[in-house]
Tab-separated table of C-alpha atoms in Angstrom:
chain	number	residue	atom	x	y	z
A	1	MET	CA	-29.259	26.309	-18.047
A	2	LEU	CA	-26.625	28.878	-19.871
A	3	THR	CA	-25.792	27.301	-23.274
A	4	ILE	CA	-23.232	28.475	-25.250
A	5	ASN	CA	-22.562	27.444	-28.739
A	6	GLY	CA	-25.038	24.502	-28.078
A	7	ILE	CA	-23.317	23.541	-25.507
A	8	ALA	CA	-25.660	23.240	-21.877
A	9	VAL	CA	-22.912	24.827	-18.766
A	10	VAL	CA	-23.569	24.782	-15.699
A	11	LEU	CA	-22.676	27.712	-13.809
A	12	VAL	CA	-21.124	27.292	-10.443
A	13	VAL	CA	-19.457	29.927	-8.557
A	14	LEU	CA	-17.763	29.190	-5.019
A	15	PHE	CA	-15.796	32.037	-3.080
A	16	ALA	CA	-12.831	30.884	-0.725
A	17	PHE	CA	-11.323	33.106	1.589
A	18	GLY	CA	-8.926	35.949	1.091
A	19	ASP	CA	-8.214	36.536	-2.885
A	20	THR	CA	-8.812	33.352	-4.233
A	21	GLN	CA	-11.651	32.635	-6.600
A	22	THR	CA	-13.123	29.553	-7.793
A	23	VAL	CA	-15.358	29.157	-10.388
A	24	ASN	CA	-16.441	25.398	-12.045
A	25	PHE	CA	-17.657	25.415	-15.676
A	26	ILE	CA	-19.449	21.496	-15.550
A	27	TYR	CA	-20.597	20.587	-19.105
A	28	GLY	CA	-24.435	18.686	-18.658
A	29	LYS	CA	-25.440	15.571	-20.218
A	30	GLY	CA	-26.690	17.067	-23.423
A	31	LYS	CA	-23.962	18.001	-26.609
A	32	VAL	CA	-20.792	17.578	-25.116
A	33	PRO	CA	-17.712	19.409	-26.782
A	34	GLN	CA	-15.566	17.537	-28.964
A	35	PHE	CA	-10.994	17.340	-27.474
A	36	ASN	CA	-8.924	16.657	-30.463
A	37	LEU	CA	-5.710	15.074	-30.371
A	38	ASN	CA	-3.315	15.484	-33.938
A	39	ASN	CA	-6.662	16.874	-35.293
A	40	ASP	CA	-8.327	13.279	-36.132
A	41	GLN	CA	-11.456	12.345	-33.534
A	42	SER	CA	-10.215	9.640	-31.405
A	43	ALA	CA	-10.483	11.581	-28.115
A	44	THR	CA	-13.907	12.921	-27.608
A	45	ALA	CA	-14.242	14.885	-23.739
A	46	LYS	CA	-16.799	13.542	-21.388
A	47	ASN	CA	-17.020	15.707	-18.300
A	48	ARG	CA	-14.746	18.690	-18.155
A	49	VAL	CA	-14.154	20.659	-14.732
A	50	VAL	CA	-12.389	24.578	-15.282
A	51	TYR	CA	-11.350	25.902	-12.200
A	52	PHE	CA	-9.865	29.659	-11.754
A	53	TRP	CA	-7.972	31.345	-8.958
A	54	ARG	CA	-7.358	34.837	-9.555
A	55	GLY	CA	-4.068	36.838	-8.069
A	56	MET	CA	-2.733	33.141	-6.208
A	57	ASN	CA	0.393	33.635	-4.821
A	58	ASP	CA	1.659	30.468	-2.736
A	59	ASP	CA	5.234	30.835	-1.818
A	60	ARG	CA	6.417	27.106	-0.598
A	61	ASP	CA	9.066	24.690	-1.419
A	62	SER	CA	7.466	22.040	-1.220
A	63	GLY	CA	4.216	20.533	-1.020
A	64	ASN	CA	0.045	20.480	-1.989
A	65	ILE	CA	-0.597	23.573	-4.325
A	66	LYS	CA	-4.300	22.633	-4.669
A	67	THR	CA	-5.840	20.116	-4.255
A	68	VAL	CA	-10.216	19.744	-6.182
A	69	ALA	CA	-12.093	17.224	-6.006
A	70	PHE	CA	-13.488	15.248	-9.877
A	71	ASN	CA	-15.842	13.421	-10.664
A	72	LYS	CA	-14.917	10.484	-12.814
A	73	THR	CA	-17.667	9.028	-14.597
A	74	PHE	CA	-16.047	5.905	-16.728
A	75	ASP	CA	-14.033	3.147	-15.658
A	76	ASN	CA	-11.984	2.855	-19.434
A	77	THR	CA	-11.408	6.816	-19.954
A	78	ALA	CA	-8.337	8.742	-19.008
A	79	LEU	CA	-8.445	12.129	-17.475
A	80	THR	CA	-6.197	14.968	-19.155
A	81	VAL	CA	-5.183	17.547	-16.579
A	82	SER	CA	-3.883	21.405	-17.489
A	83	TRP	CA	-2.172	23.680	-15.062
A	84	THR	CA	-1.437	27.216	-16.202
A	85	GLY	CA	-0.091	30.054	-14.454
A	86	ASN	CA	2.934	31.982	-13.130
A	87	LEU	CA	5.698	29.563	-11.695
A	88	ARG	CA	9.355	30.885	-10.412
A	89	GLY	CA	12.184	28.632	-9.591
A	90	PRO	CA	14.697	27.929	-7.544
A	91	LEU	CA	15.714	31.337	-7.244
A	92	GLY	CA	19.113	29.944	-5.737
A	93	ILE	CA	21.897	28.752	-7.690
A	94	SER	CA	22.484	24.811	-8.397
A	95	LYS	CA	18.840	23.605	-7.361
A	96	CYS	CA	15.896	22.956	-8.622
A	97	ASN	CA	11.832	22.171	-8.282
A	98	ARG	CA	9.290	19.930	-9.350
A	99	TRP	CA	5.595	20.674	-9.874
A	100	TYR	CA	3.461	17.391	-10.609
A	101	PHE	CA	0.391	16.169	-10.313
A	102	THR	CA	-1.053	13.713	-7.973
A	103	PHE	CA	-4.364	11.485	-8.255
A	104	LYS	CA	-5.835	9.987	-5.687
A	105	GLY	CA	-2.366	11.225	-3.704
A	106	LYS	CA	-0.550	9.535	-6.263
A	107	GLU	CA	1.703	10.225	-9.288
A	108	CYS	CA	0.225	8.942	-12.673
A	109	ALA	CA	1.572	5.894	-12.864
A	110	ASN	CA	0.017	5.041	-16.788
A	111	PRO	CA	2.074	6.131	-19.094
A	112	PHE	CA	4.032	8.268	-16.753
A	113	PRO	CA	4.127	11.208	-13.884
A	114	ILE	CA	2.614	14.614	-15.498
A	115	ASP	CA	5.488	17.467	-14.375
A	116	THR	CA	7.541	19.981	-15.467
A	117	GLN	CA	11.239	20.397	-13.129
A	118	MET	CA	12.993	24.126	-12.609
A	119	PHE	CA	16.913	24.454	-12.530
A	120	GLN	CA	19.109	27.495	-12.001
A	121	ILE	CA	22.366	27.458	-11.750
A	122	VAL	CA	21.961	31.394	-11.676
A	123	LYS	CA	20.043	33.717	-9.012
A	124	ASN	CA	17.530	35.110	-10.626
A	125	ASN	CA	13.973	36.152	-9.299
A	126	VAL	CA	11.684	35.741	-13.056
A	127	HIS	CA	8.242	34.223	-12.693
A	128	ALA	CA	6.854	33.518	-15.806
A	129	SER	CA	3.952	31.406	-17.359
A	130	HIS	CA	3.660	27.793	-17.330
A	131	THR	CA	1.859	25.138	-19.220
A	132	VAL	CA	1.863	21.376	-17.347
A	133	ARG	CA	-0.309	19.694	-19.017
A	134	GLY	CA	-0.874	15.386	-19.476
A	135	PHE	CA	-2.456	11.939	-19.451
A	136	CYS	CA	-3.016	9.660	-17.059
A	137	PHE	CA	-4.883	6.126	-17.796
A	138	GLY	CA	-6.230	3.703	-15.653
A	139	ILE	CA	-8.060	5.572	-12.979
A	140	PRO	CA	-11.499	3.906	-11.675
A	141	LYS	CA	-14.424	5.887	-11.842
A	142	GLY	CA	-15.648	7.898	-8.519
A	143	SER	CA	-13.945	10.350	-6.846
A	144	VAL	CA	-10.849	11.543	-7.648
A	145	SER	CA	-8.394	14.115	-5.495
A	146	ILE	CA	-6.406	15.520	-7.893
A	147	GLY	CA	-3.326	18.019	-6.984
A	148	PHE	CA	-0.631	20.205	-8.039
A	149	ASN	CA	2.206	19.816	-5.821
A	150	VAL	CA	6.153	21.122	-5.576
A	151	GLY	CA	8.716	19.713	-4.395
A	152	LYS	CA	12.621	18.441	-5.114
A	153	CYS	CA	13.974	17.388	-8.022
A	154	PRO	CA	15.294	14.186	-7.943
A	155	GLY	CA	19.718	14.647	-7.577
A	156	HIS	CA	19.503	18.112	-7.627
A	157	PRO	CA	18.813	20.471	-3.758
A	158	LEU	CA	15.161	22.063	-3.074
A	159	GLY	CA	14.944	25.344	-4.184
A	160	ASN	CA	12.896	28.600	-3.677
A	161	ALA	CA	9.952	27.424	-5.580
A	162	HIS	CA	7.051	30.330	-6.068
A	163	THR	CA	3.888	29.131	-7.522
A	164	GLY	CA	1.659	32.130	-9.197
A	165	TRP	CA	1.896	36.239	-8.907
A	166	ALA	CA	-0.419	38.979	-9.493
A	167	THR	CA	-2.159	36.628	-12.882
A	168	THR	CA	-5.011	34.361	-12.791
A	169	THR	CA	-3.892	30.817	-12.244
A	170	THR	CA	-5.825	27.836	-14.217
A	171	LEU	CA	-6.791	23.501	-13.944
A	172	VAL	CA	-8.575	22.270	-16.704
A	173	ILE	CA	-9.776	18.828	-16.072
A	174	THR	CA	-11.445	16.277	-18.435
A	175	GLU	CA	-12.351	13.251	-19.118
A	176	VAL	CA	-11.652	11.614	-22.253
A	177	ASP	CA	-12.390	8.554	-24.312
A	178	ILE	CA	-9.508	7.747	-26.594
A	179	ALA	CA	-10.466	5.811	-29.180
A	180	LYS	CA	-7.853	2.418	-29.499
A	181	GLY	CA	-5.702	2.957	-32.654
A	182	ASN	CA	-4.963	0.534	-34.867
């Protein structure tokens, strides 16, 4: 058992085909790190998994980029997801691409979808680091498939998207207990 700052960590290394490597850090049942919102103590991490992909280079314009499984341990907690990596879009004039998360194949409805959009009026091939992050409530405990997807923006033509490119891409999934406010 590995311990980092007094936190029990199980390190699982999974090697996939090609240039993709996934590393999961799963926090054990011992001390669990605090996850703070606005510097208060209202949210506590219950379960966290971190995925890394080195050299992801996905040129699809529409569809699923990655799907991972997460074991949600409580009914009354939220999931927070955070994707950080290079995105390029939409490499077309007056076109748009949208990246978004799905939970068990559906977008989050509570409170809102977790997404980002990129619209371009000039043709530029700019790859830049982005973070797509948000909370989703109302997901029951158990196995949850979490997908990161790309597609069309409502009301705009589909652009030529690109996800990843010559850097490390990170996905962090955290189950959090958020205390009710006043």
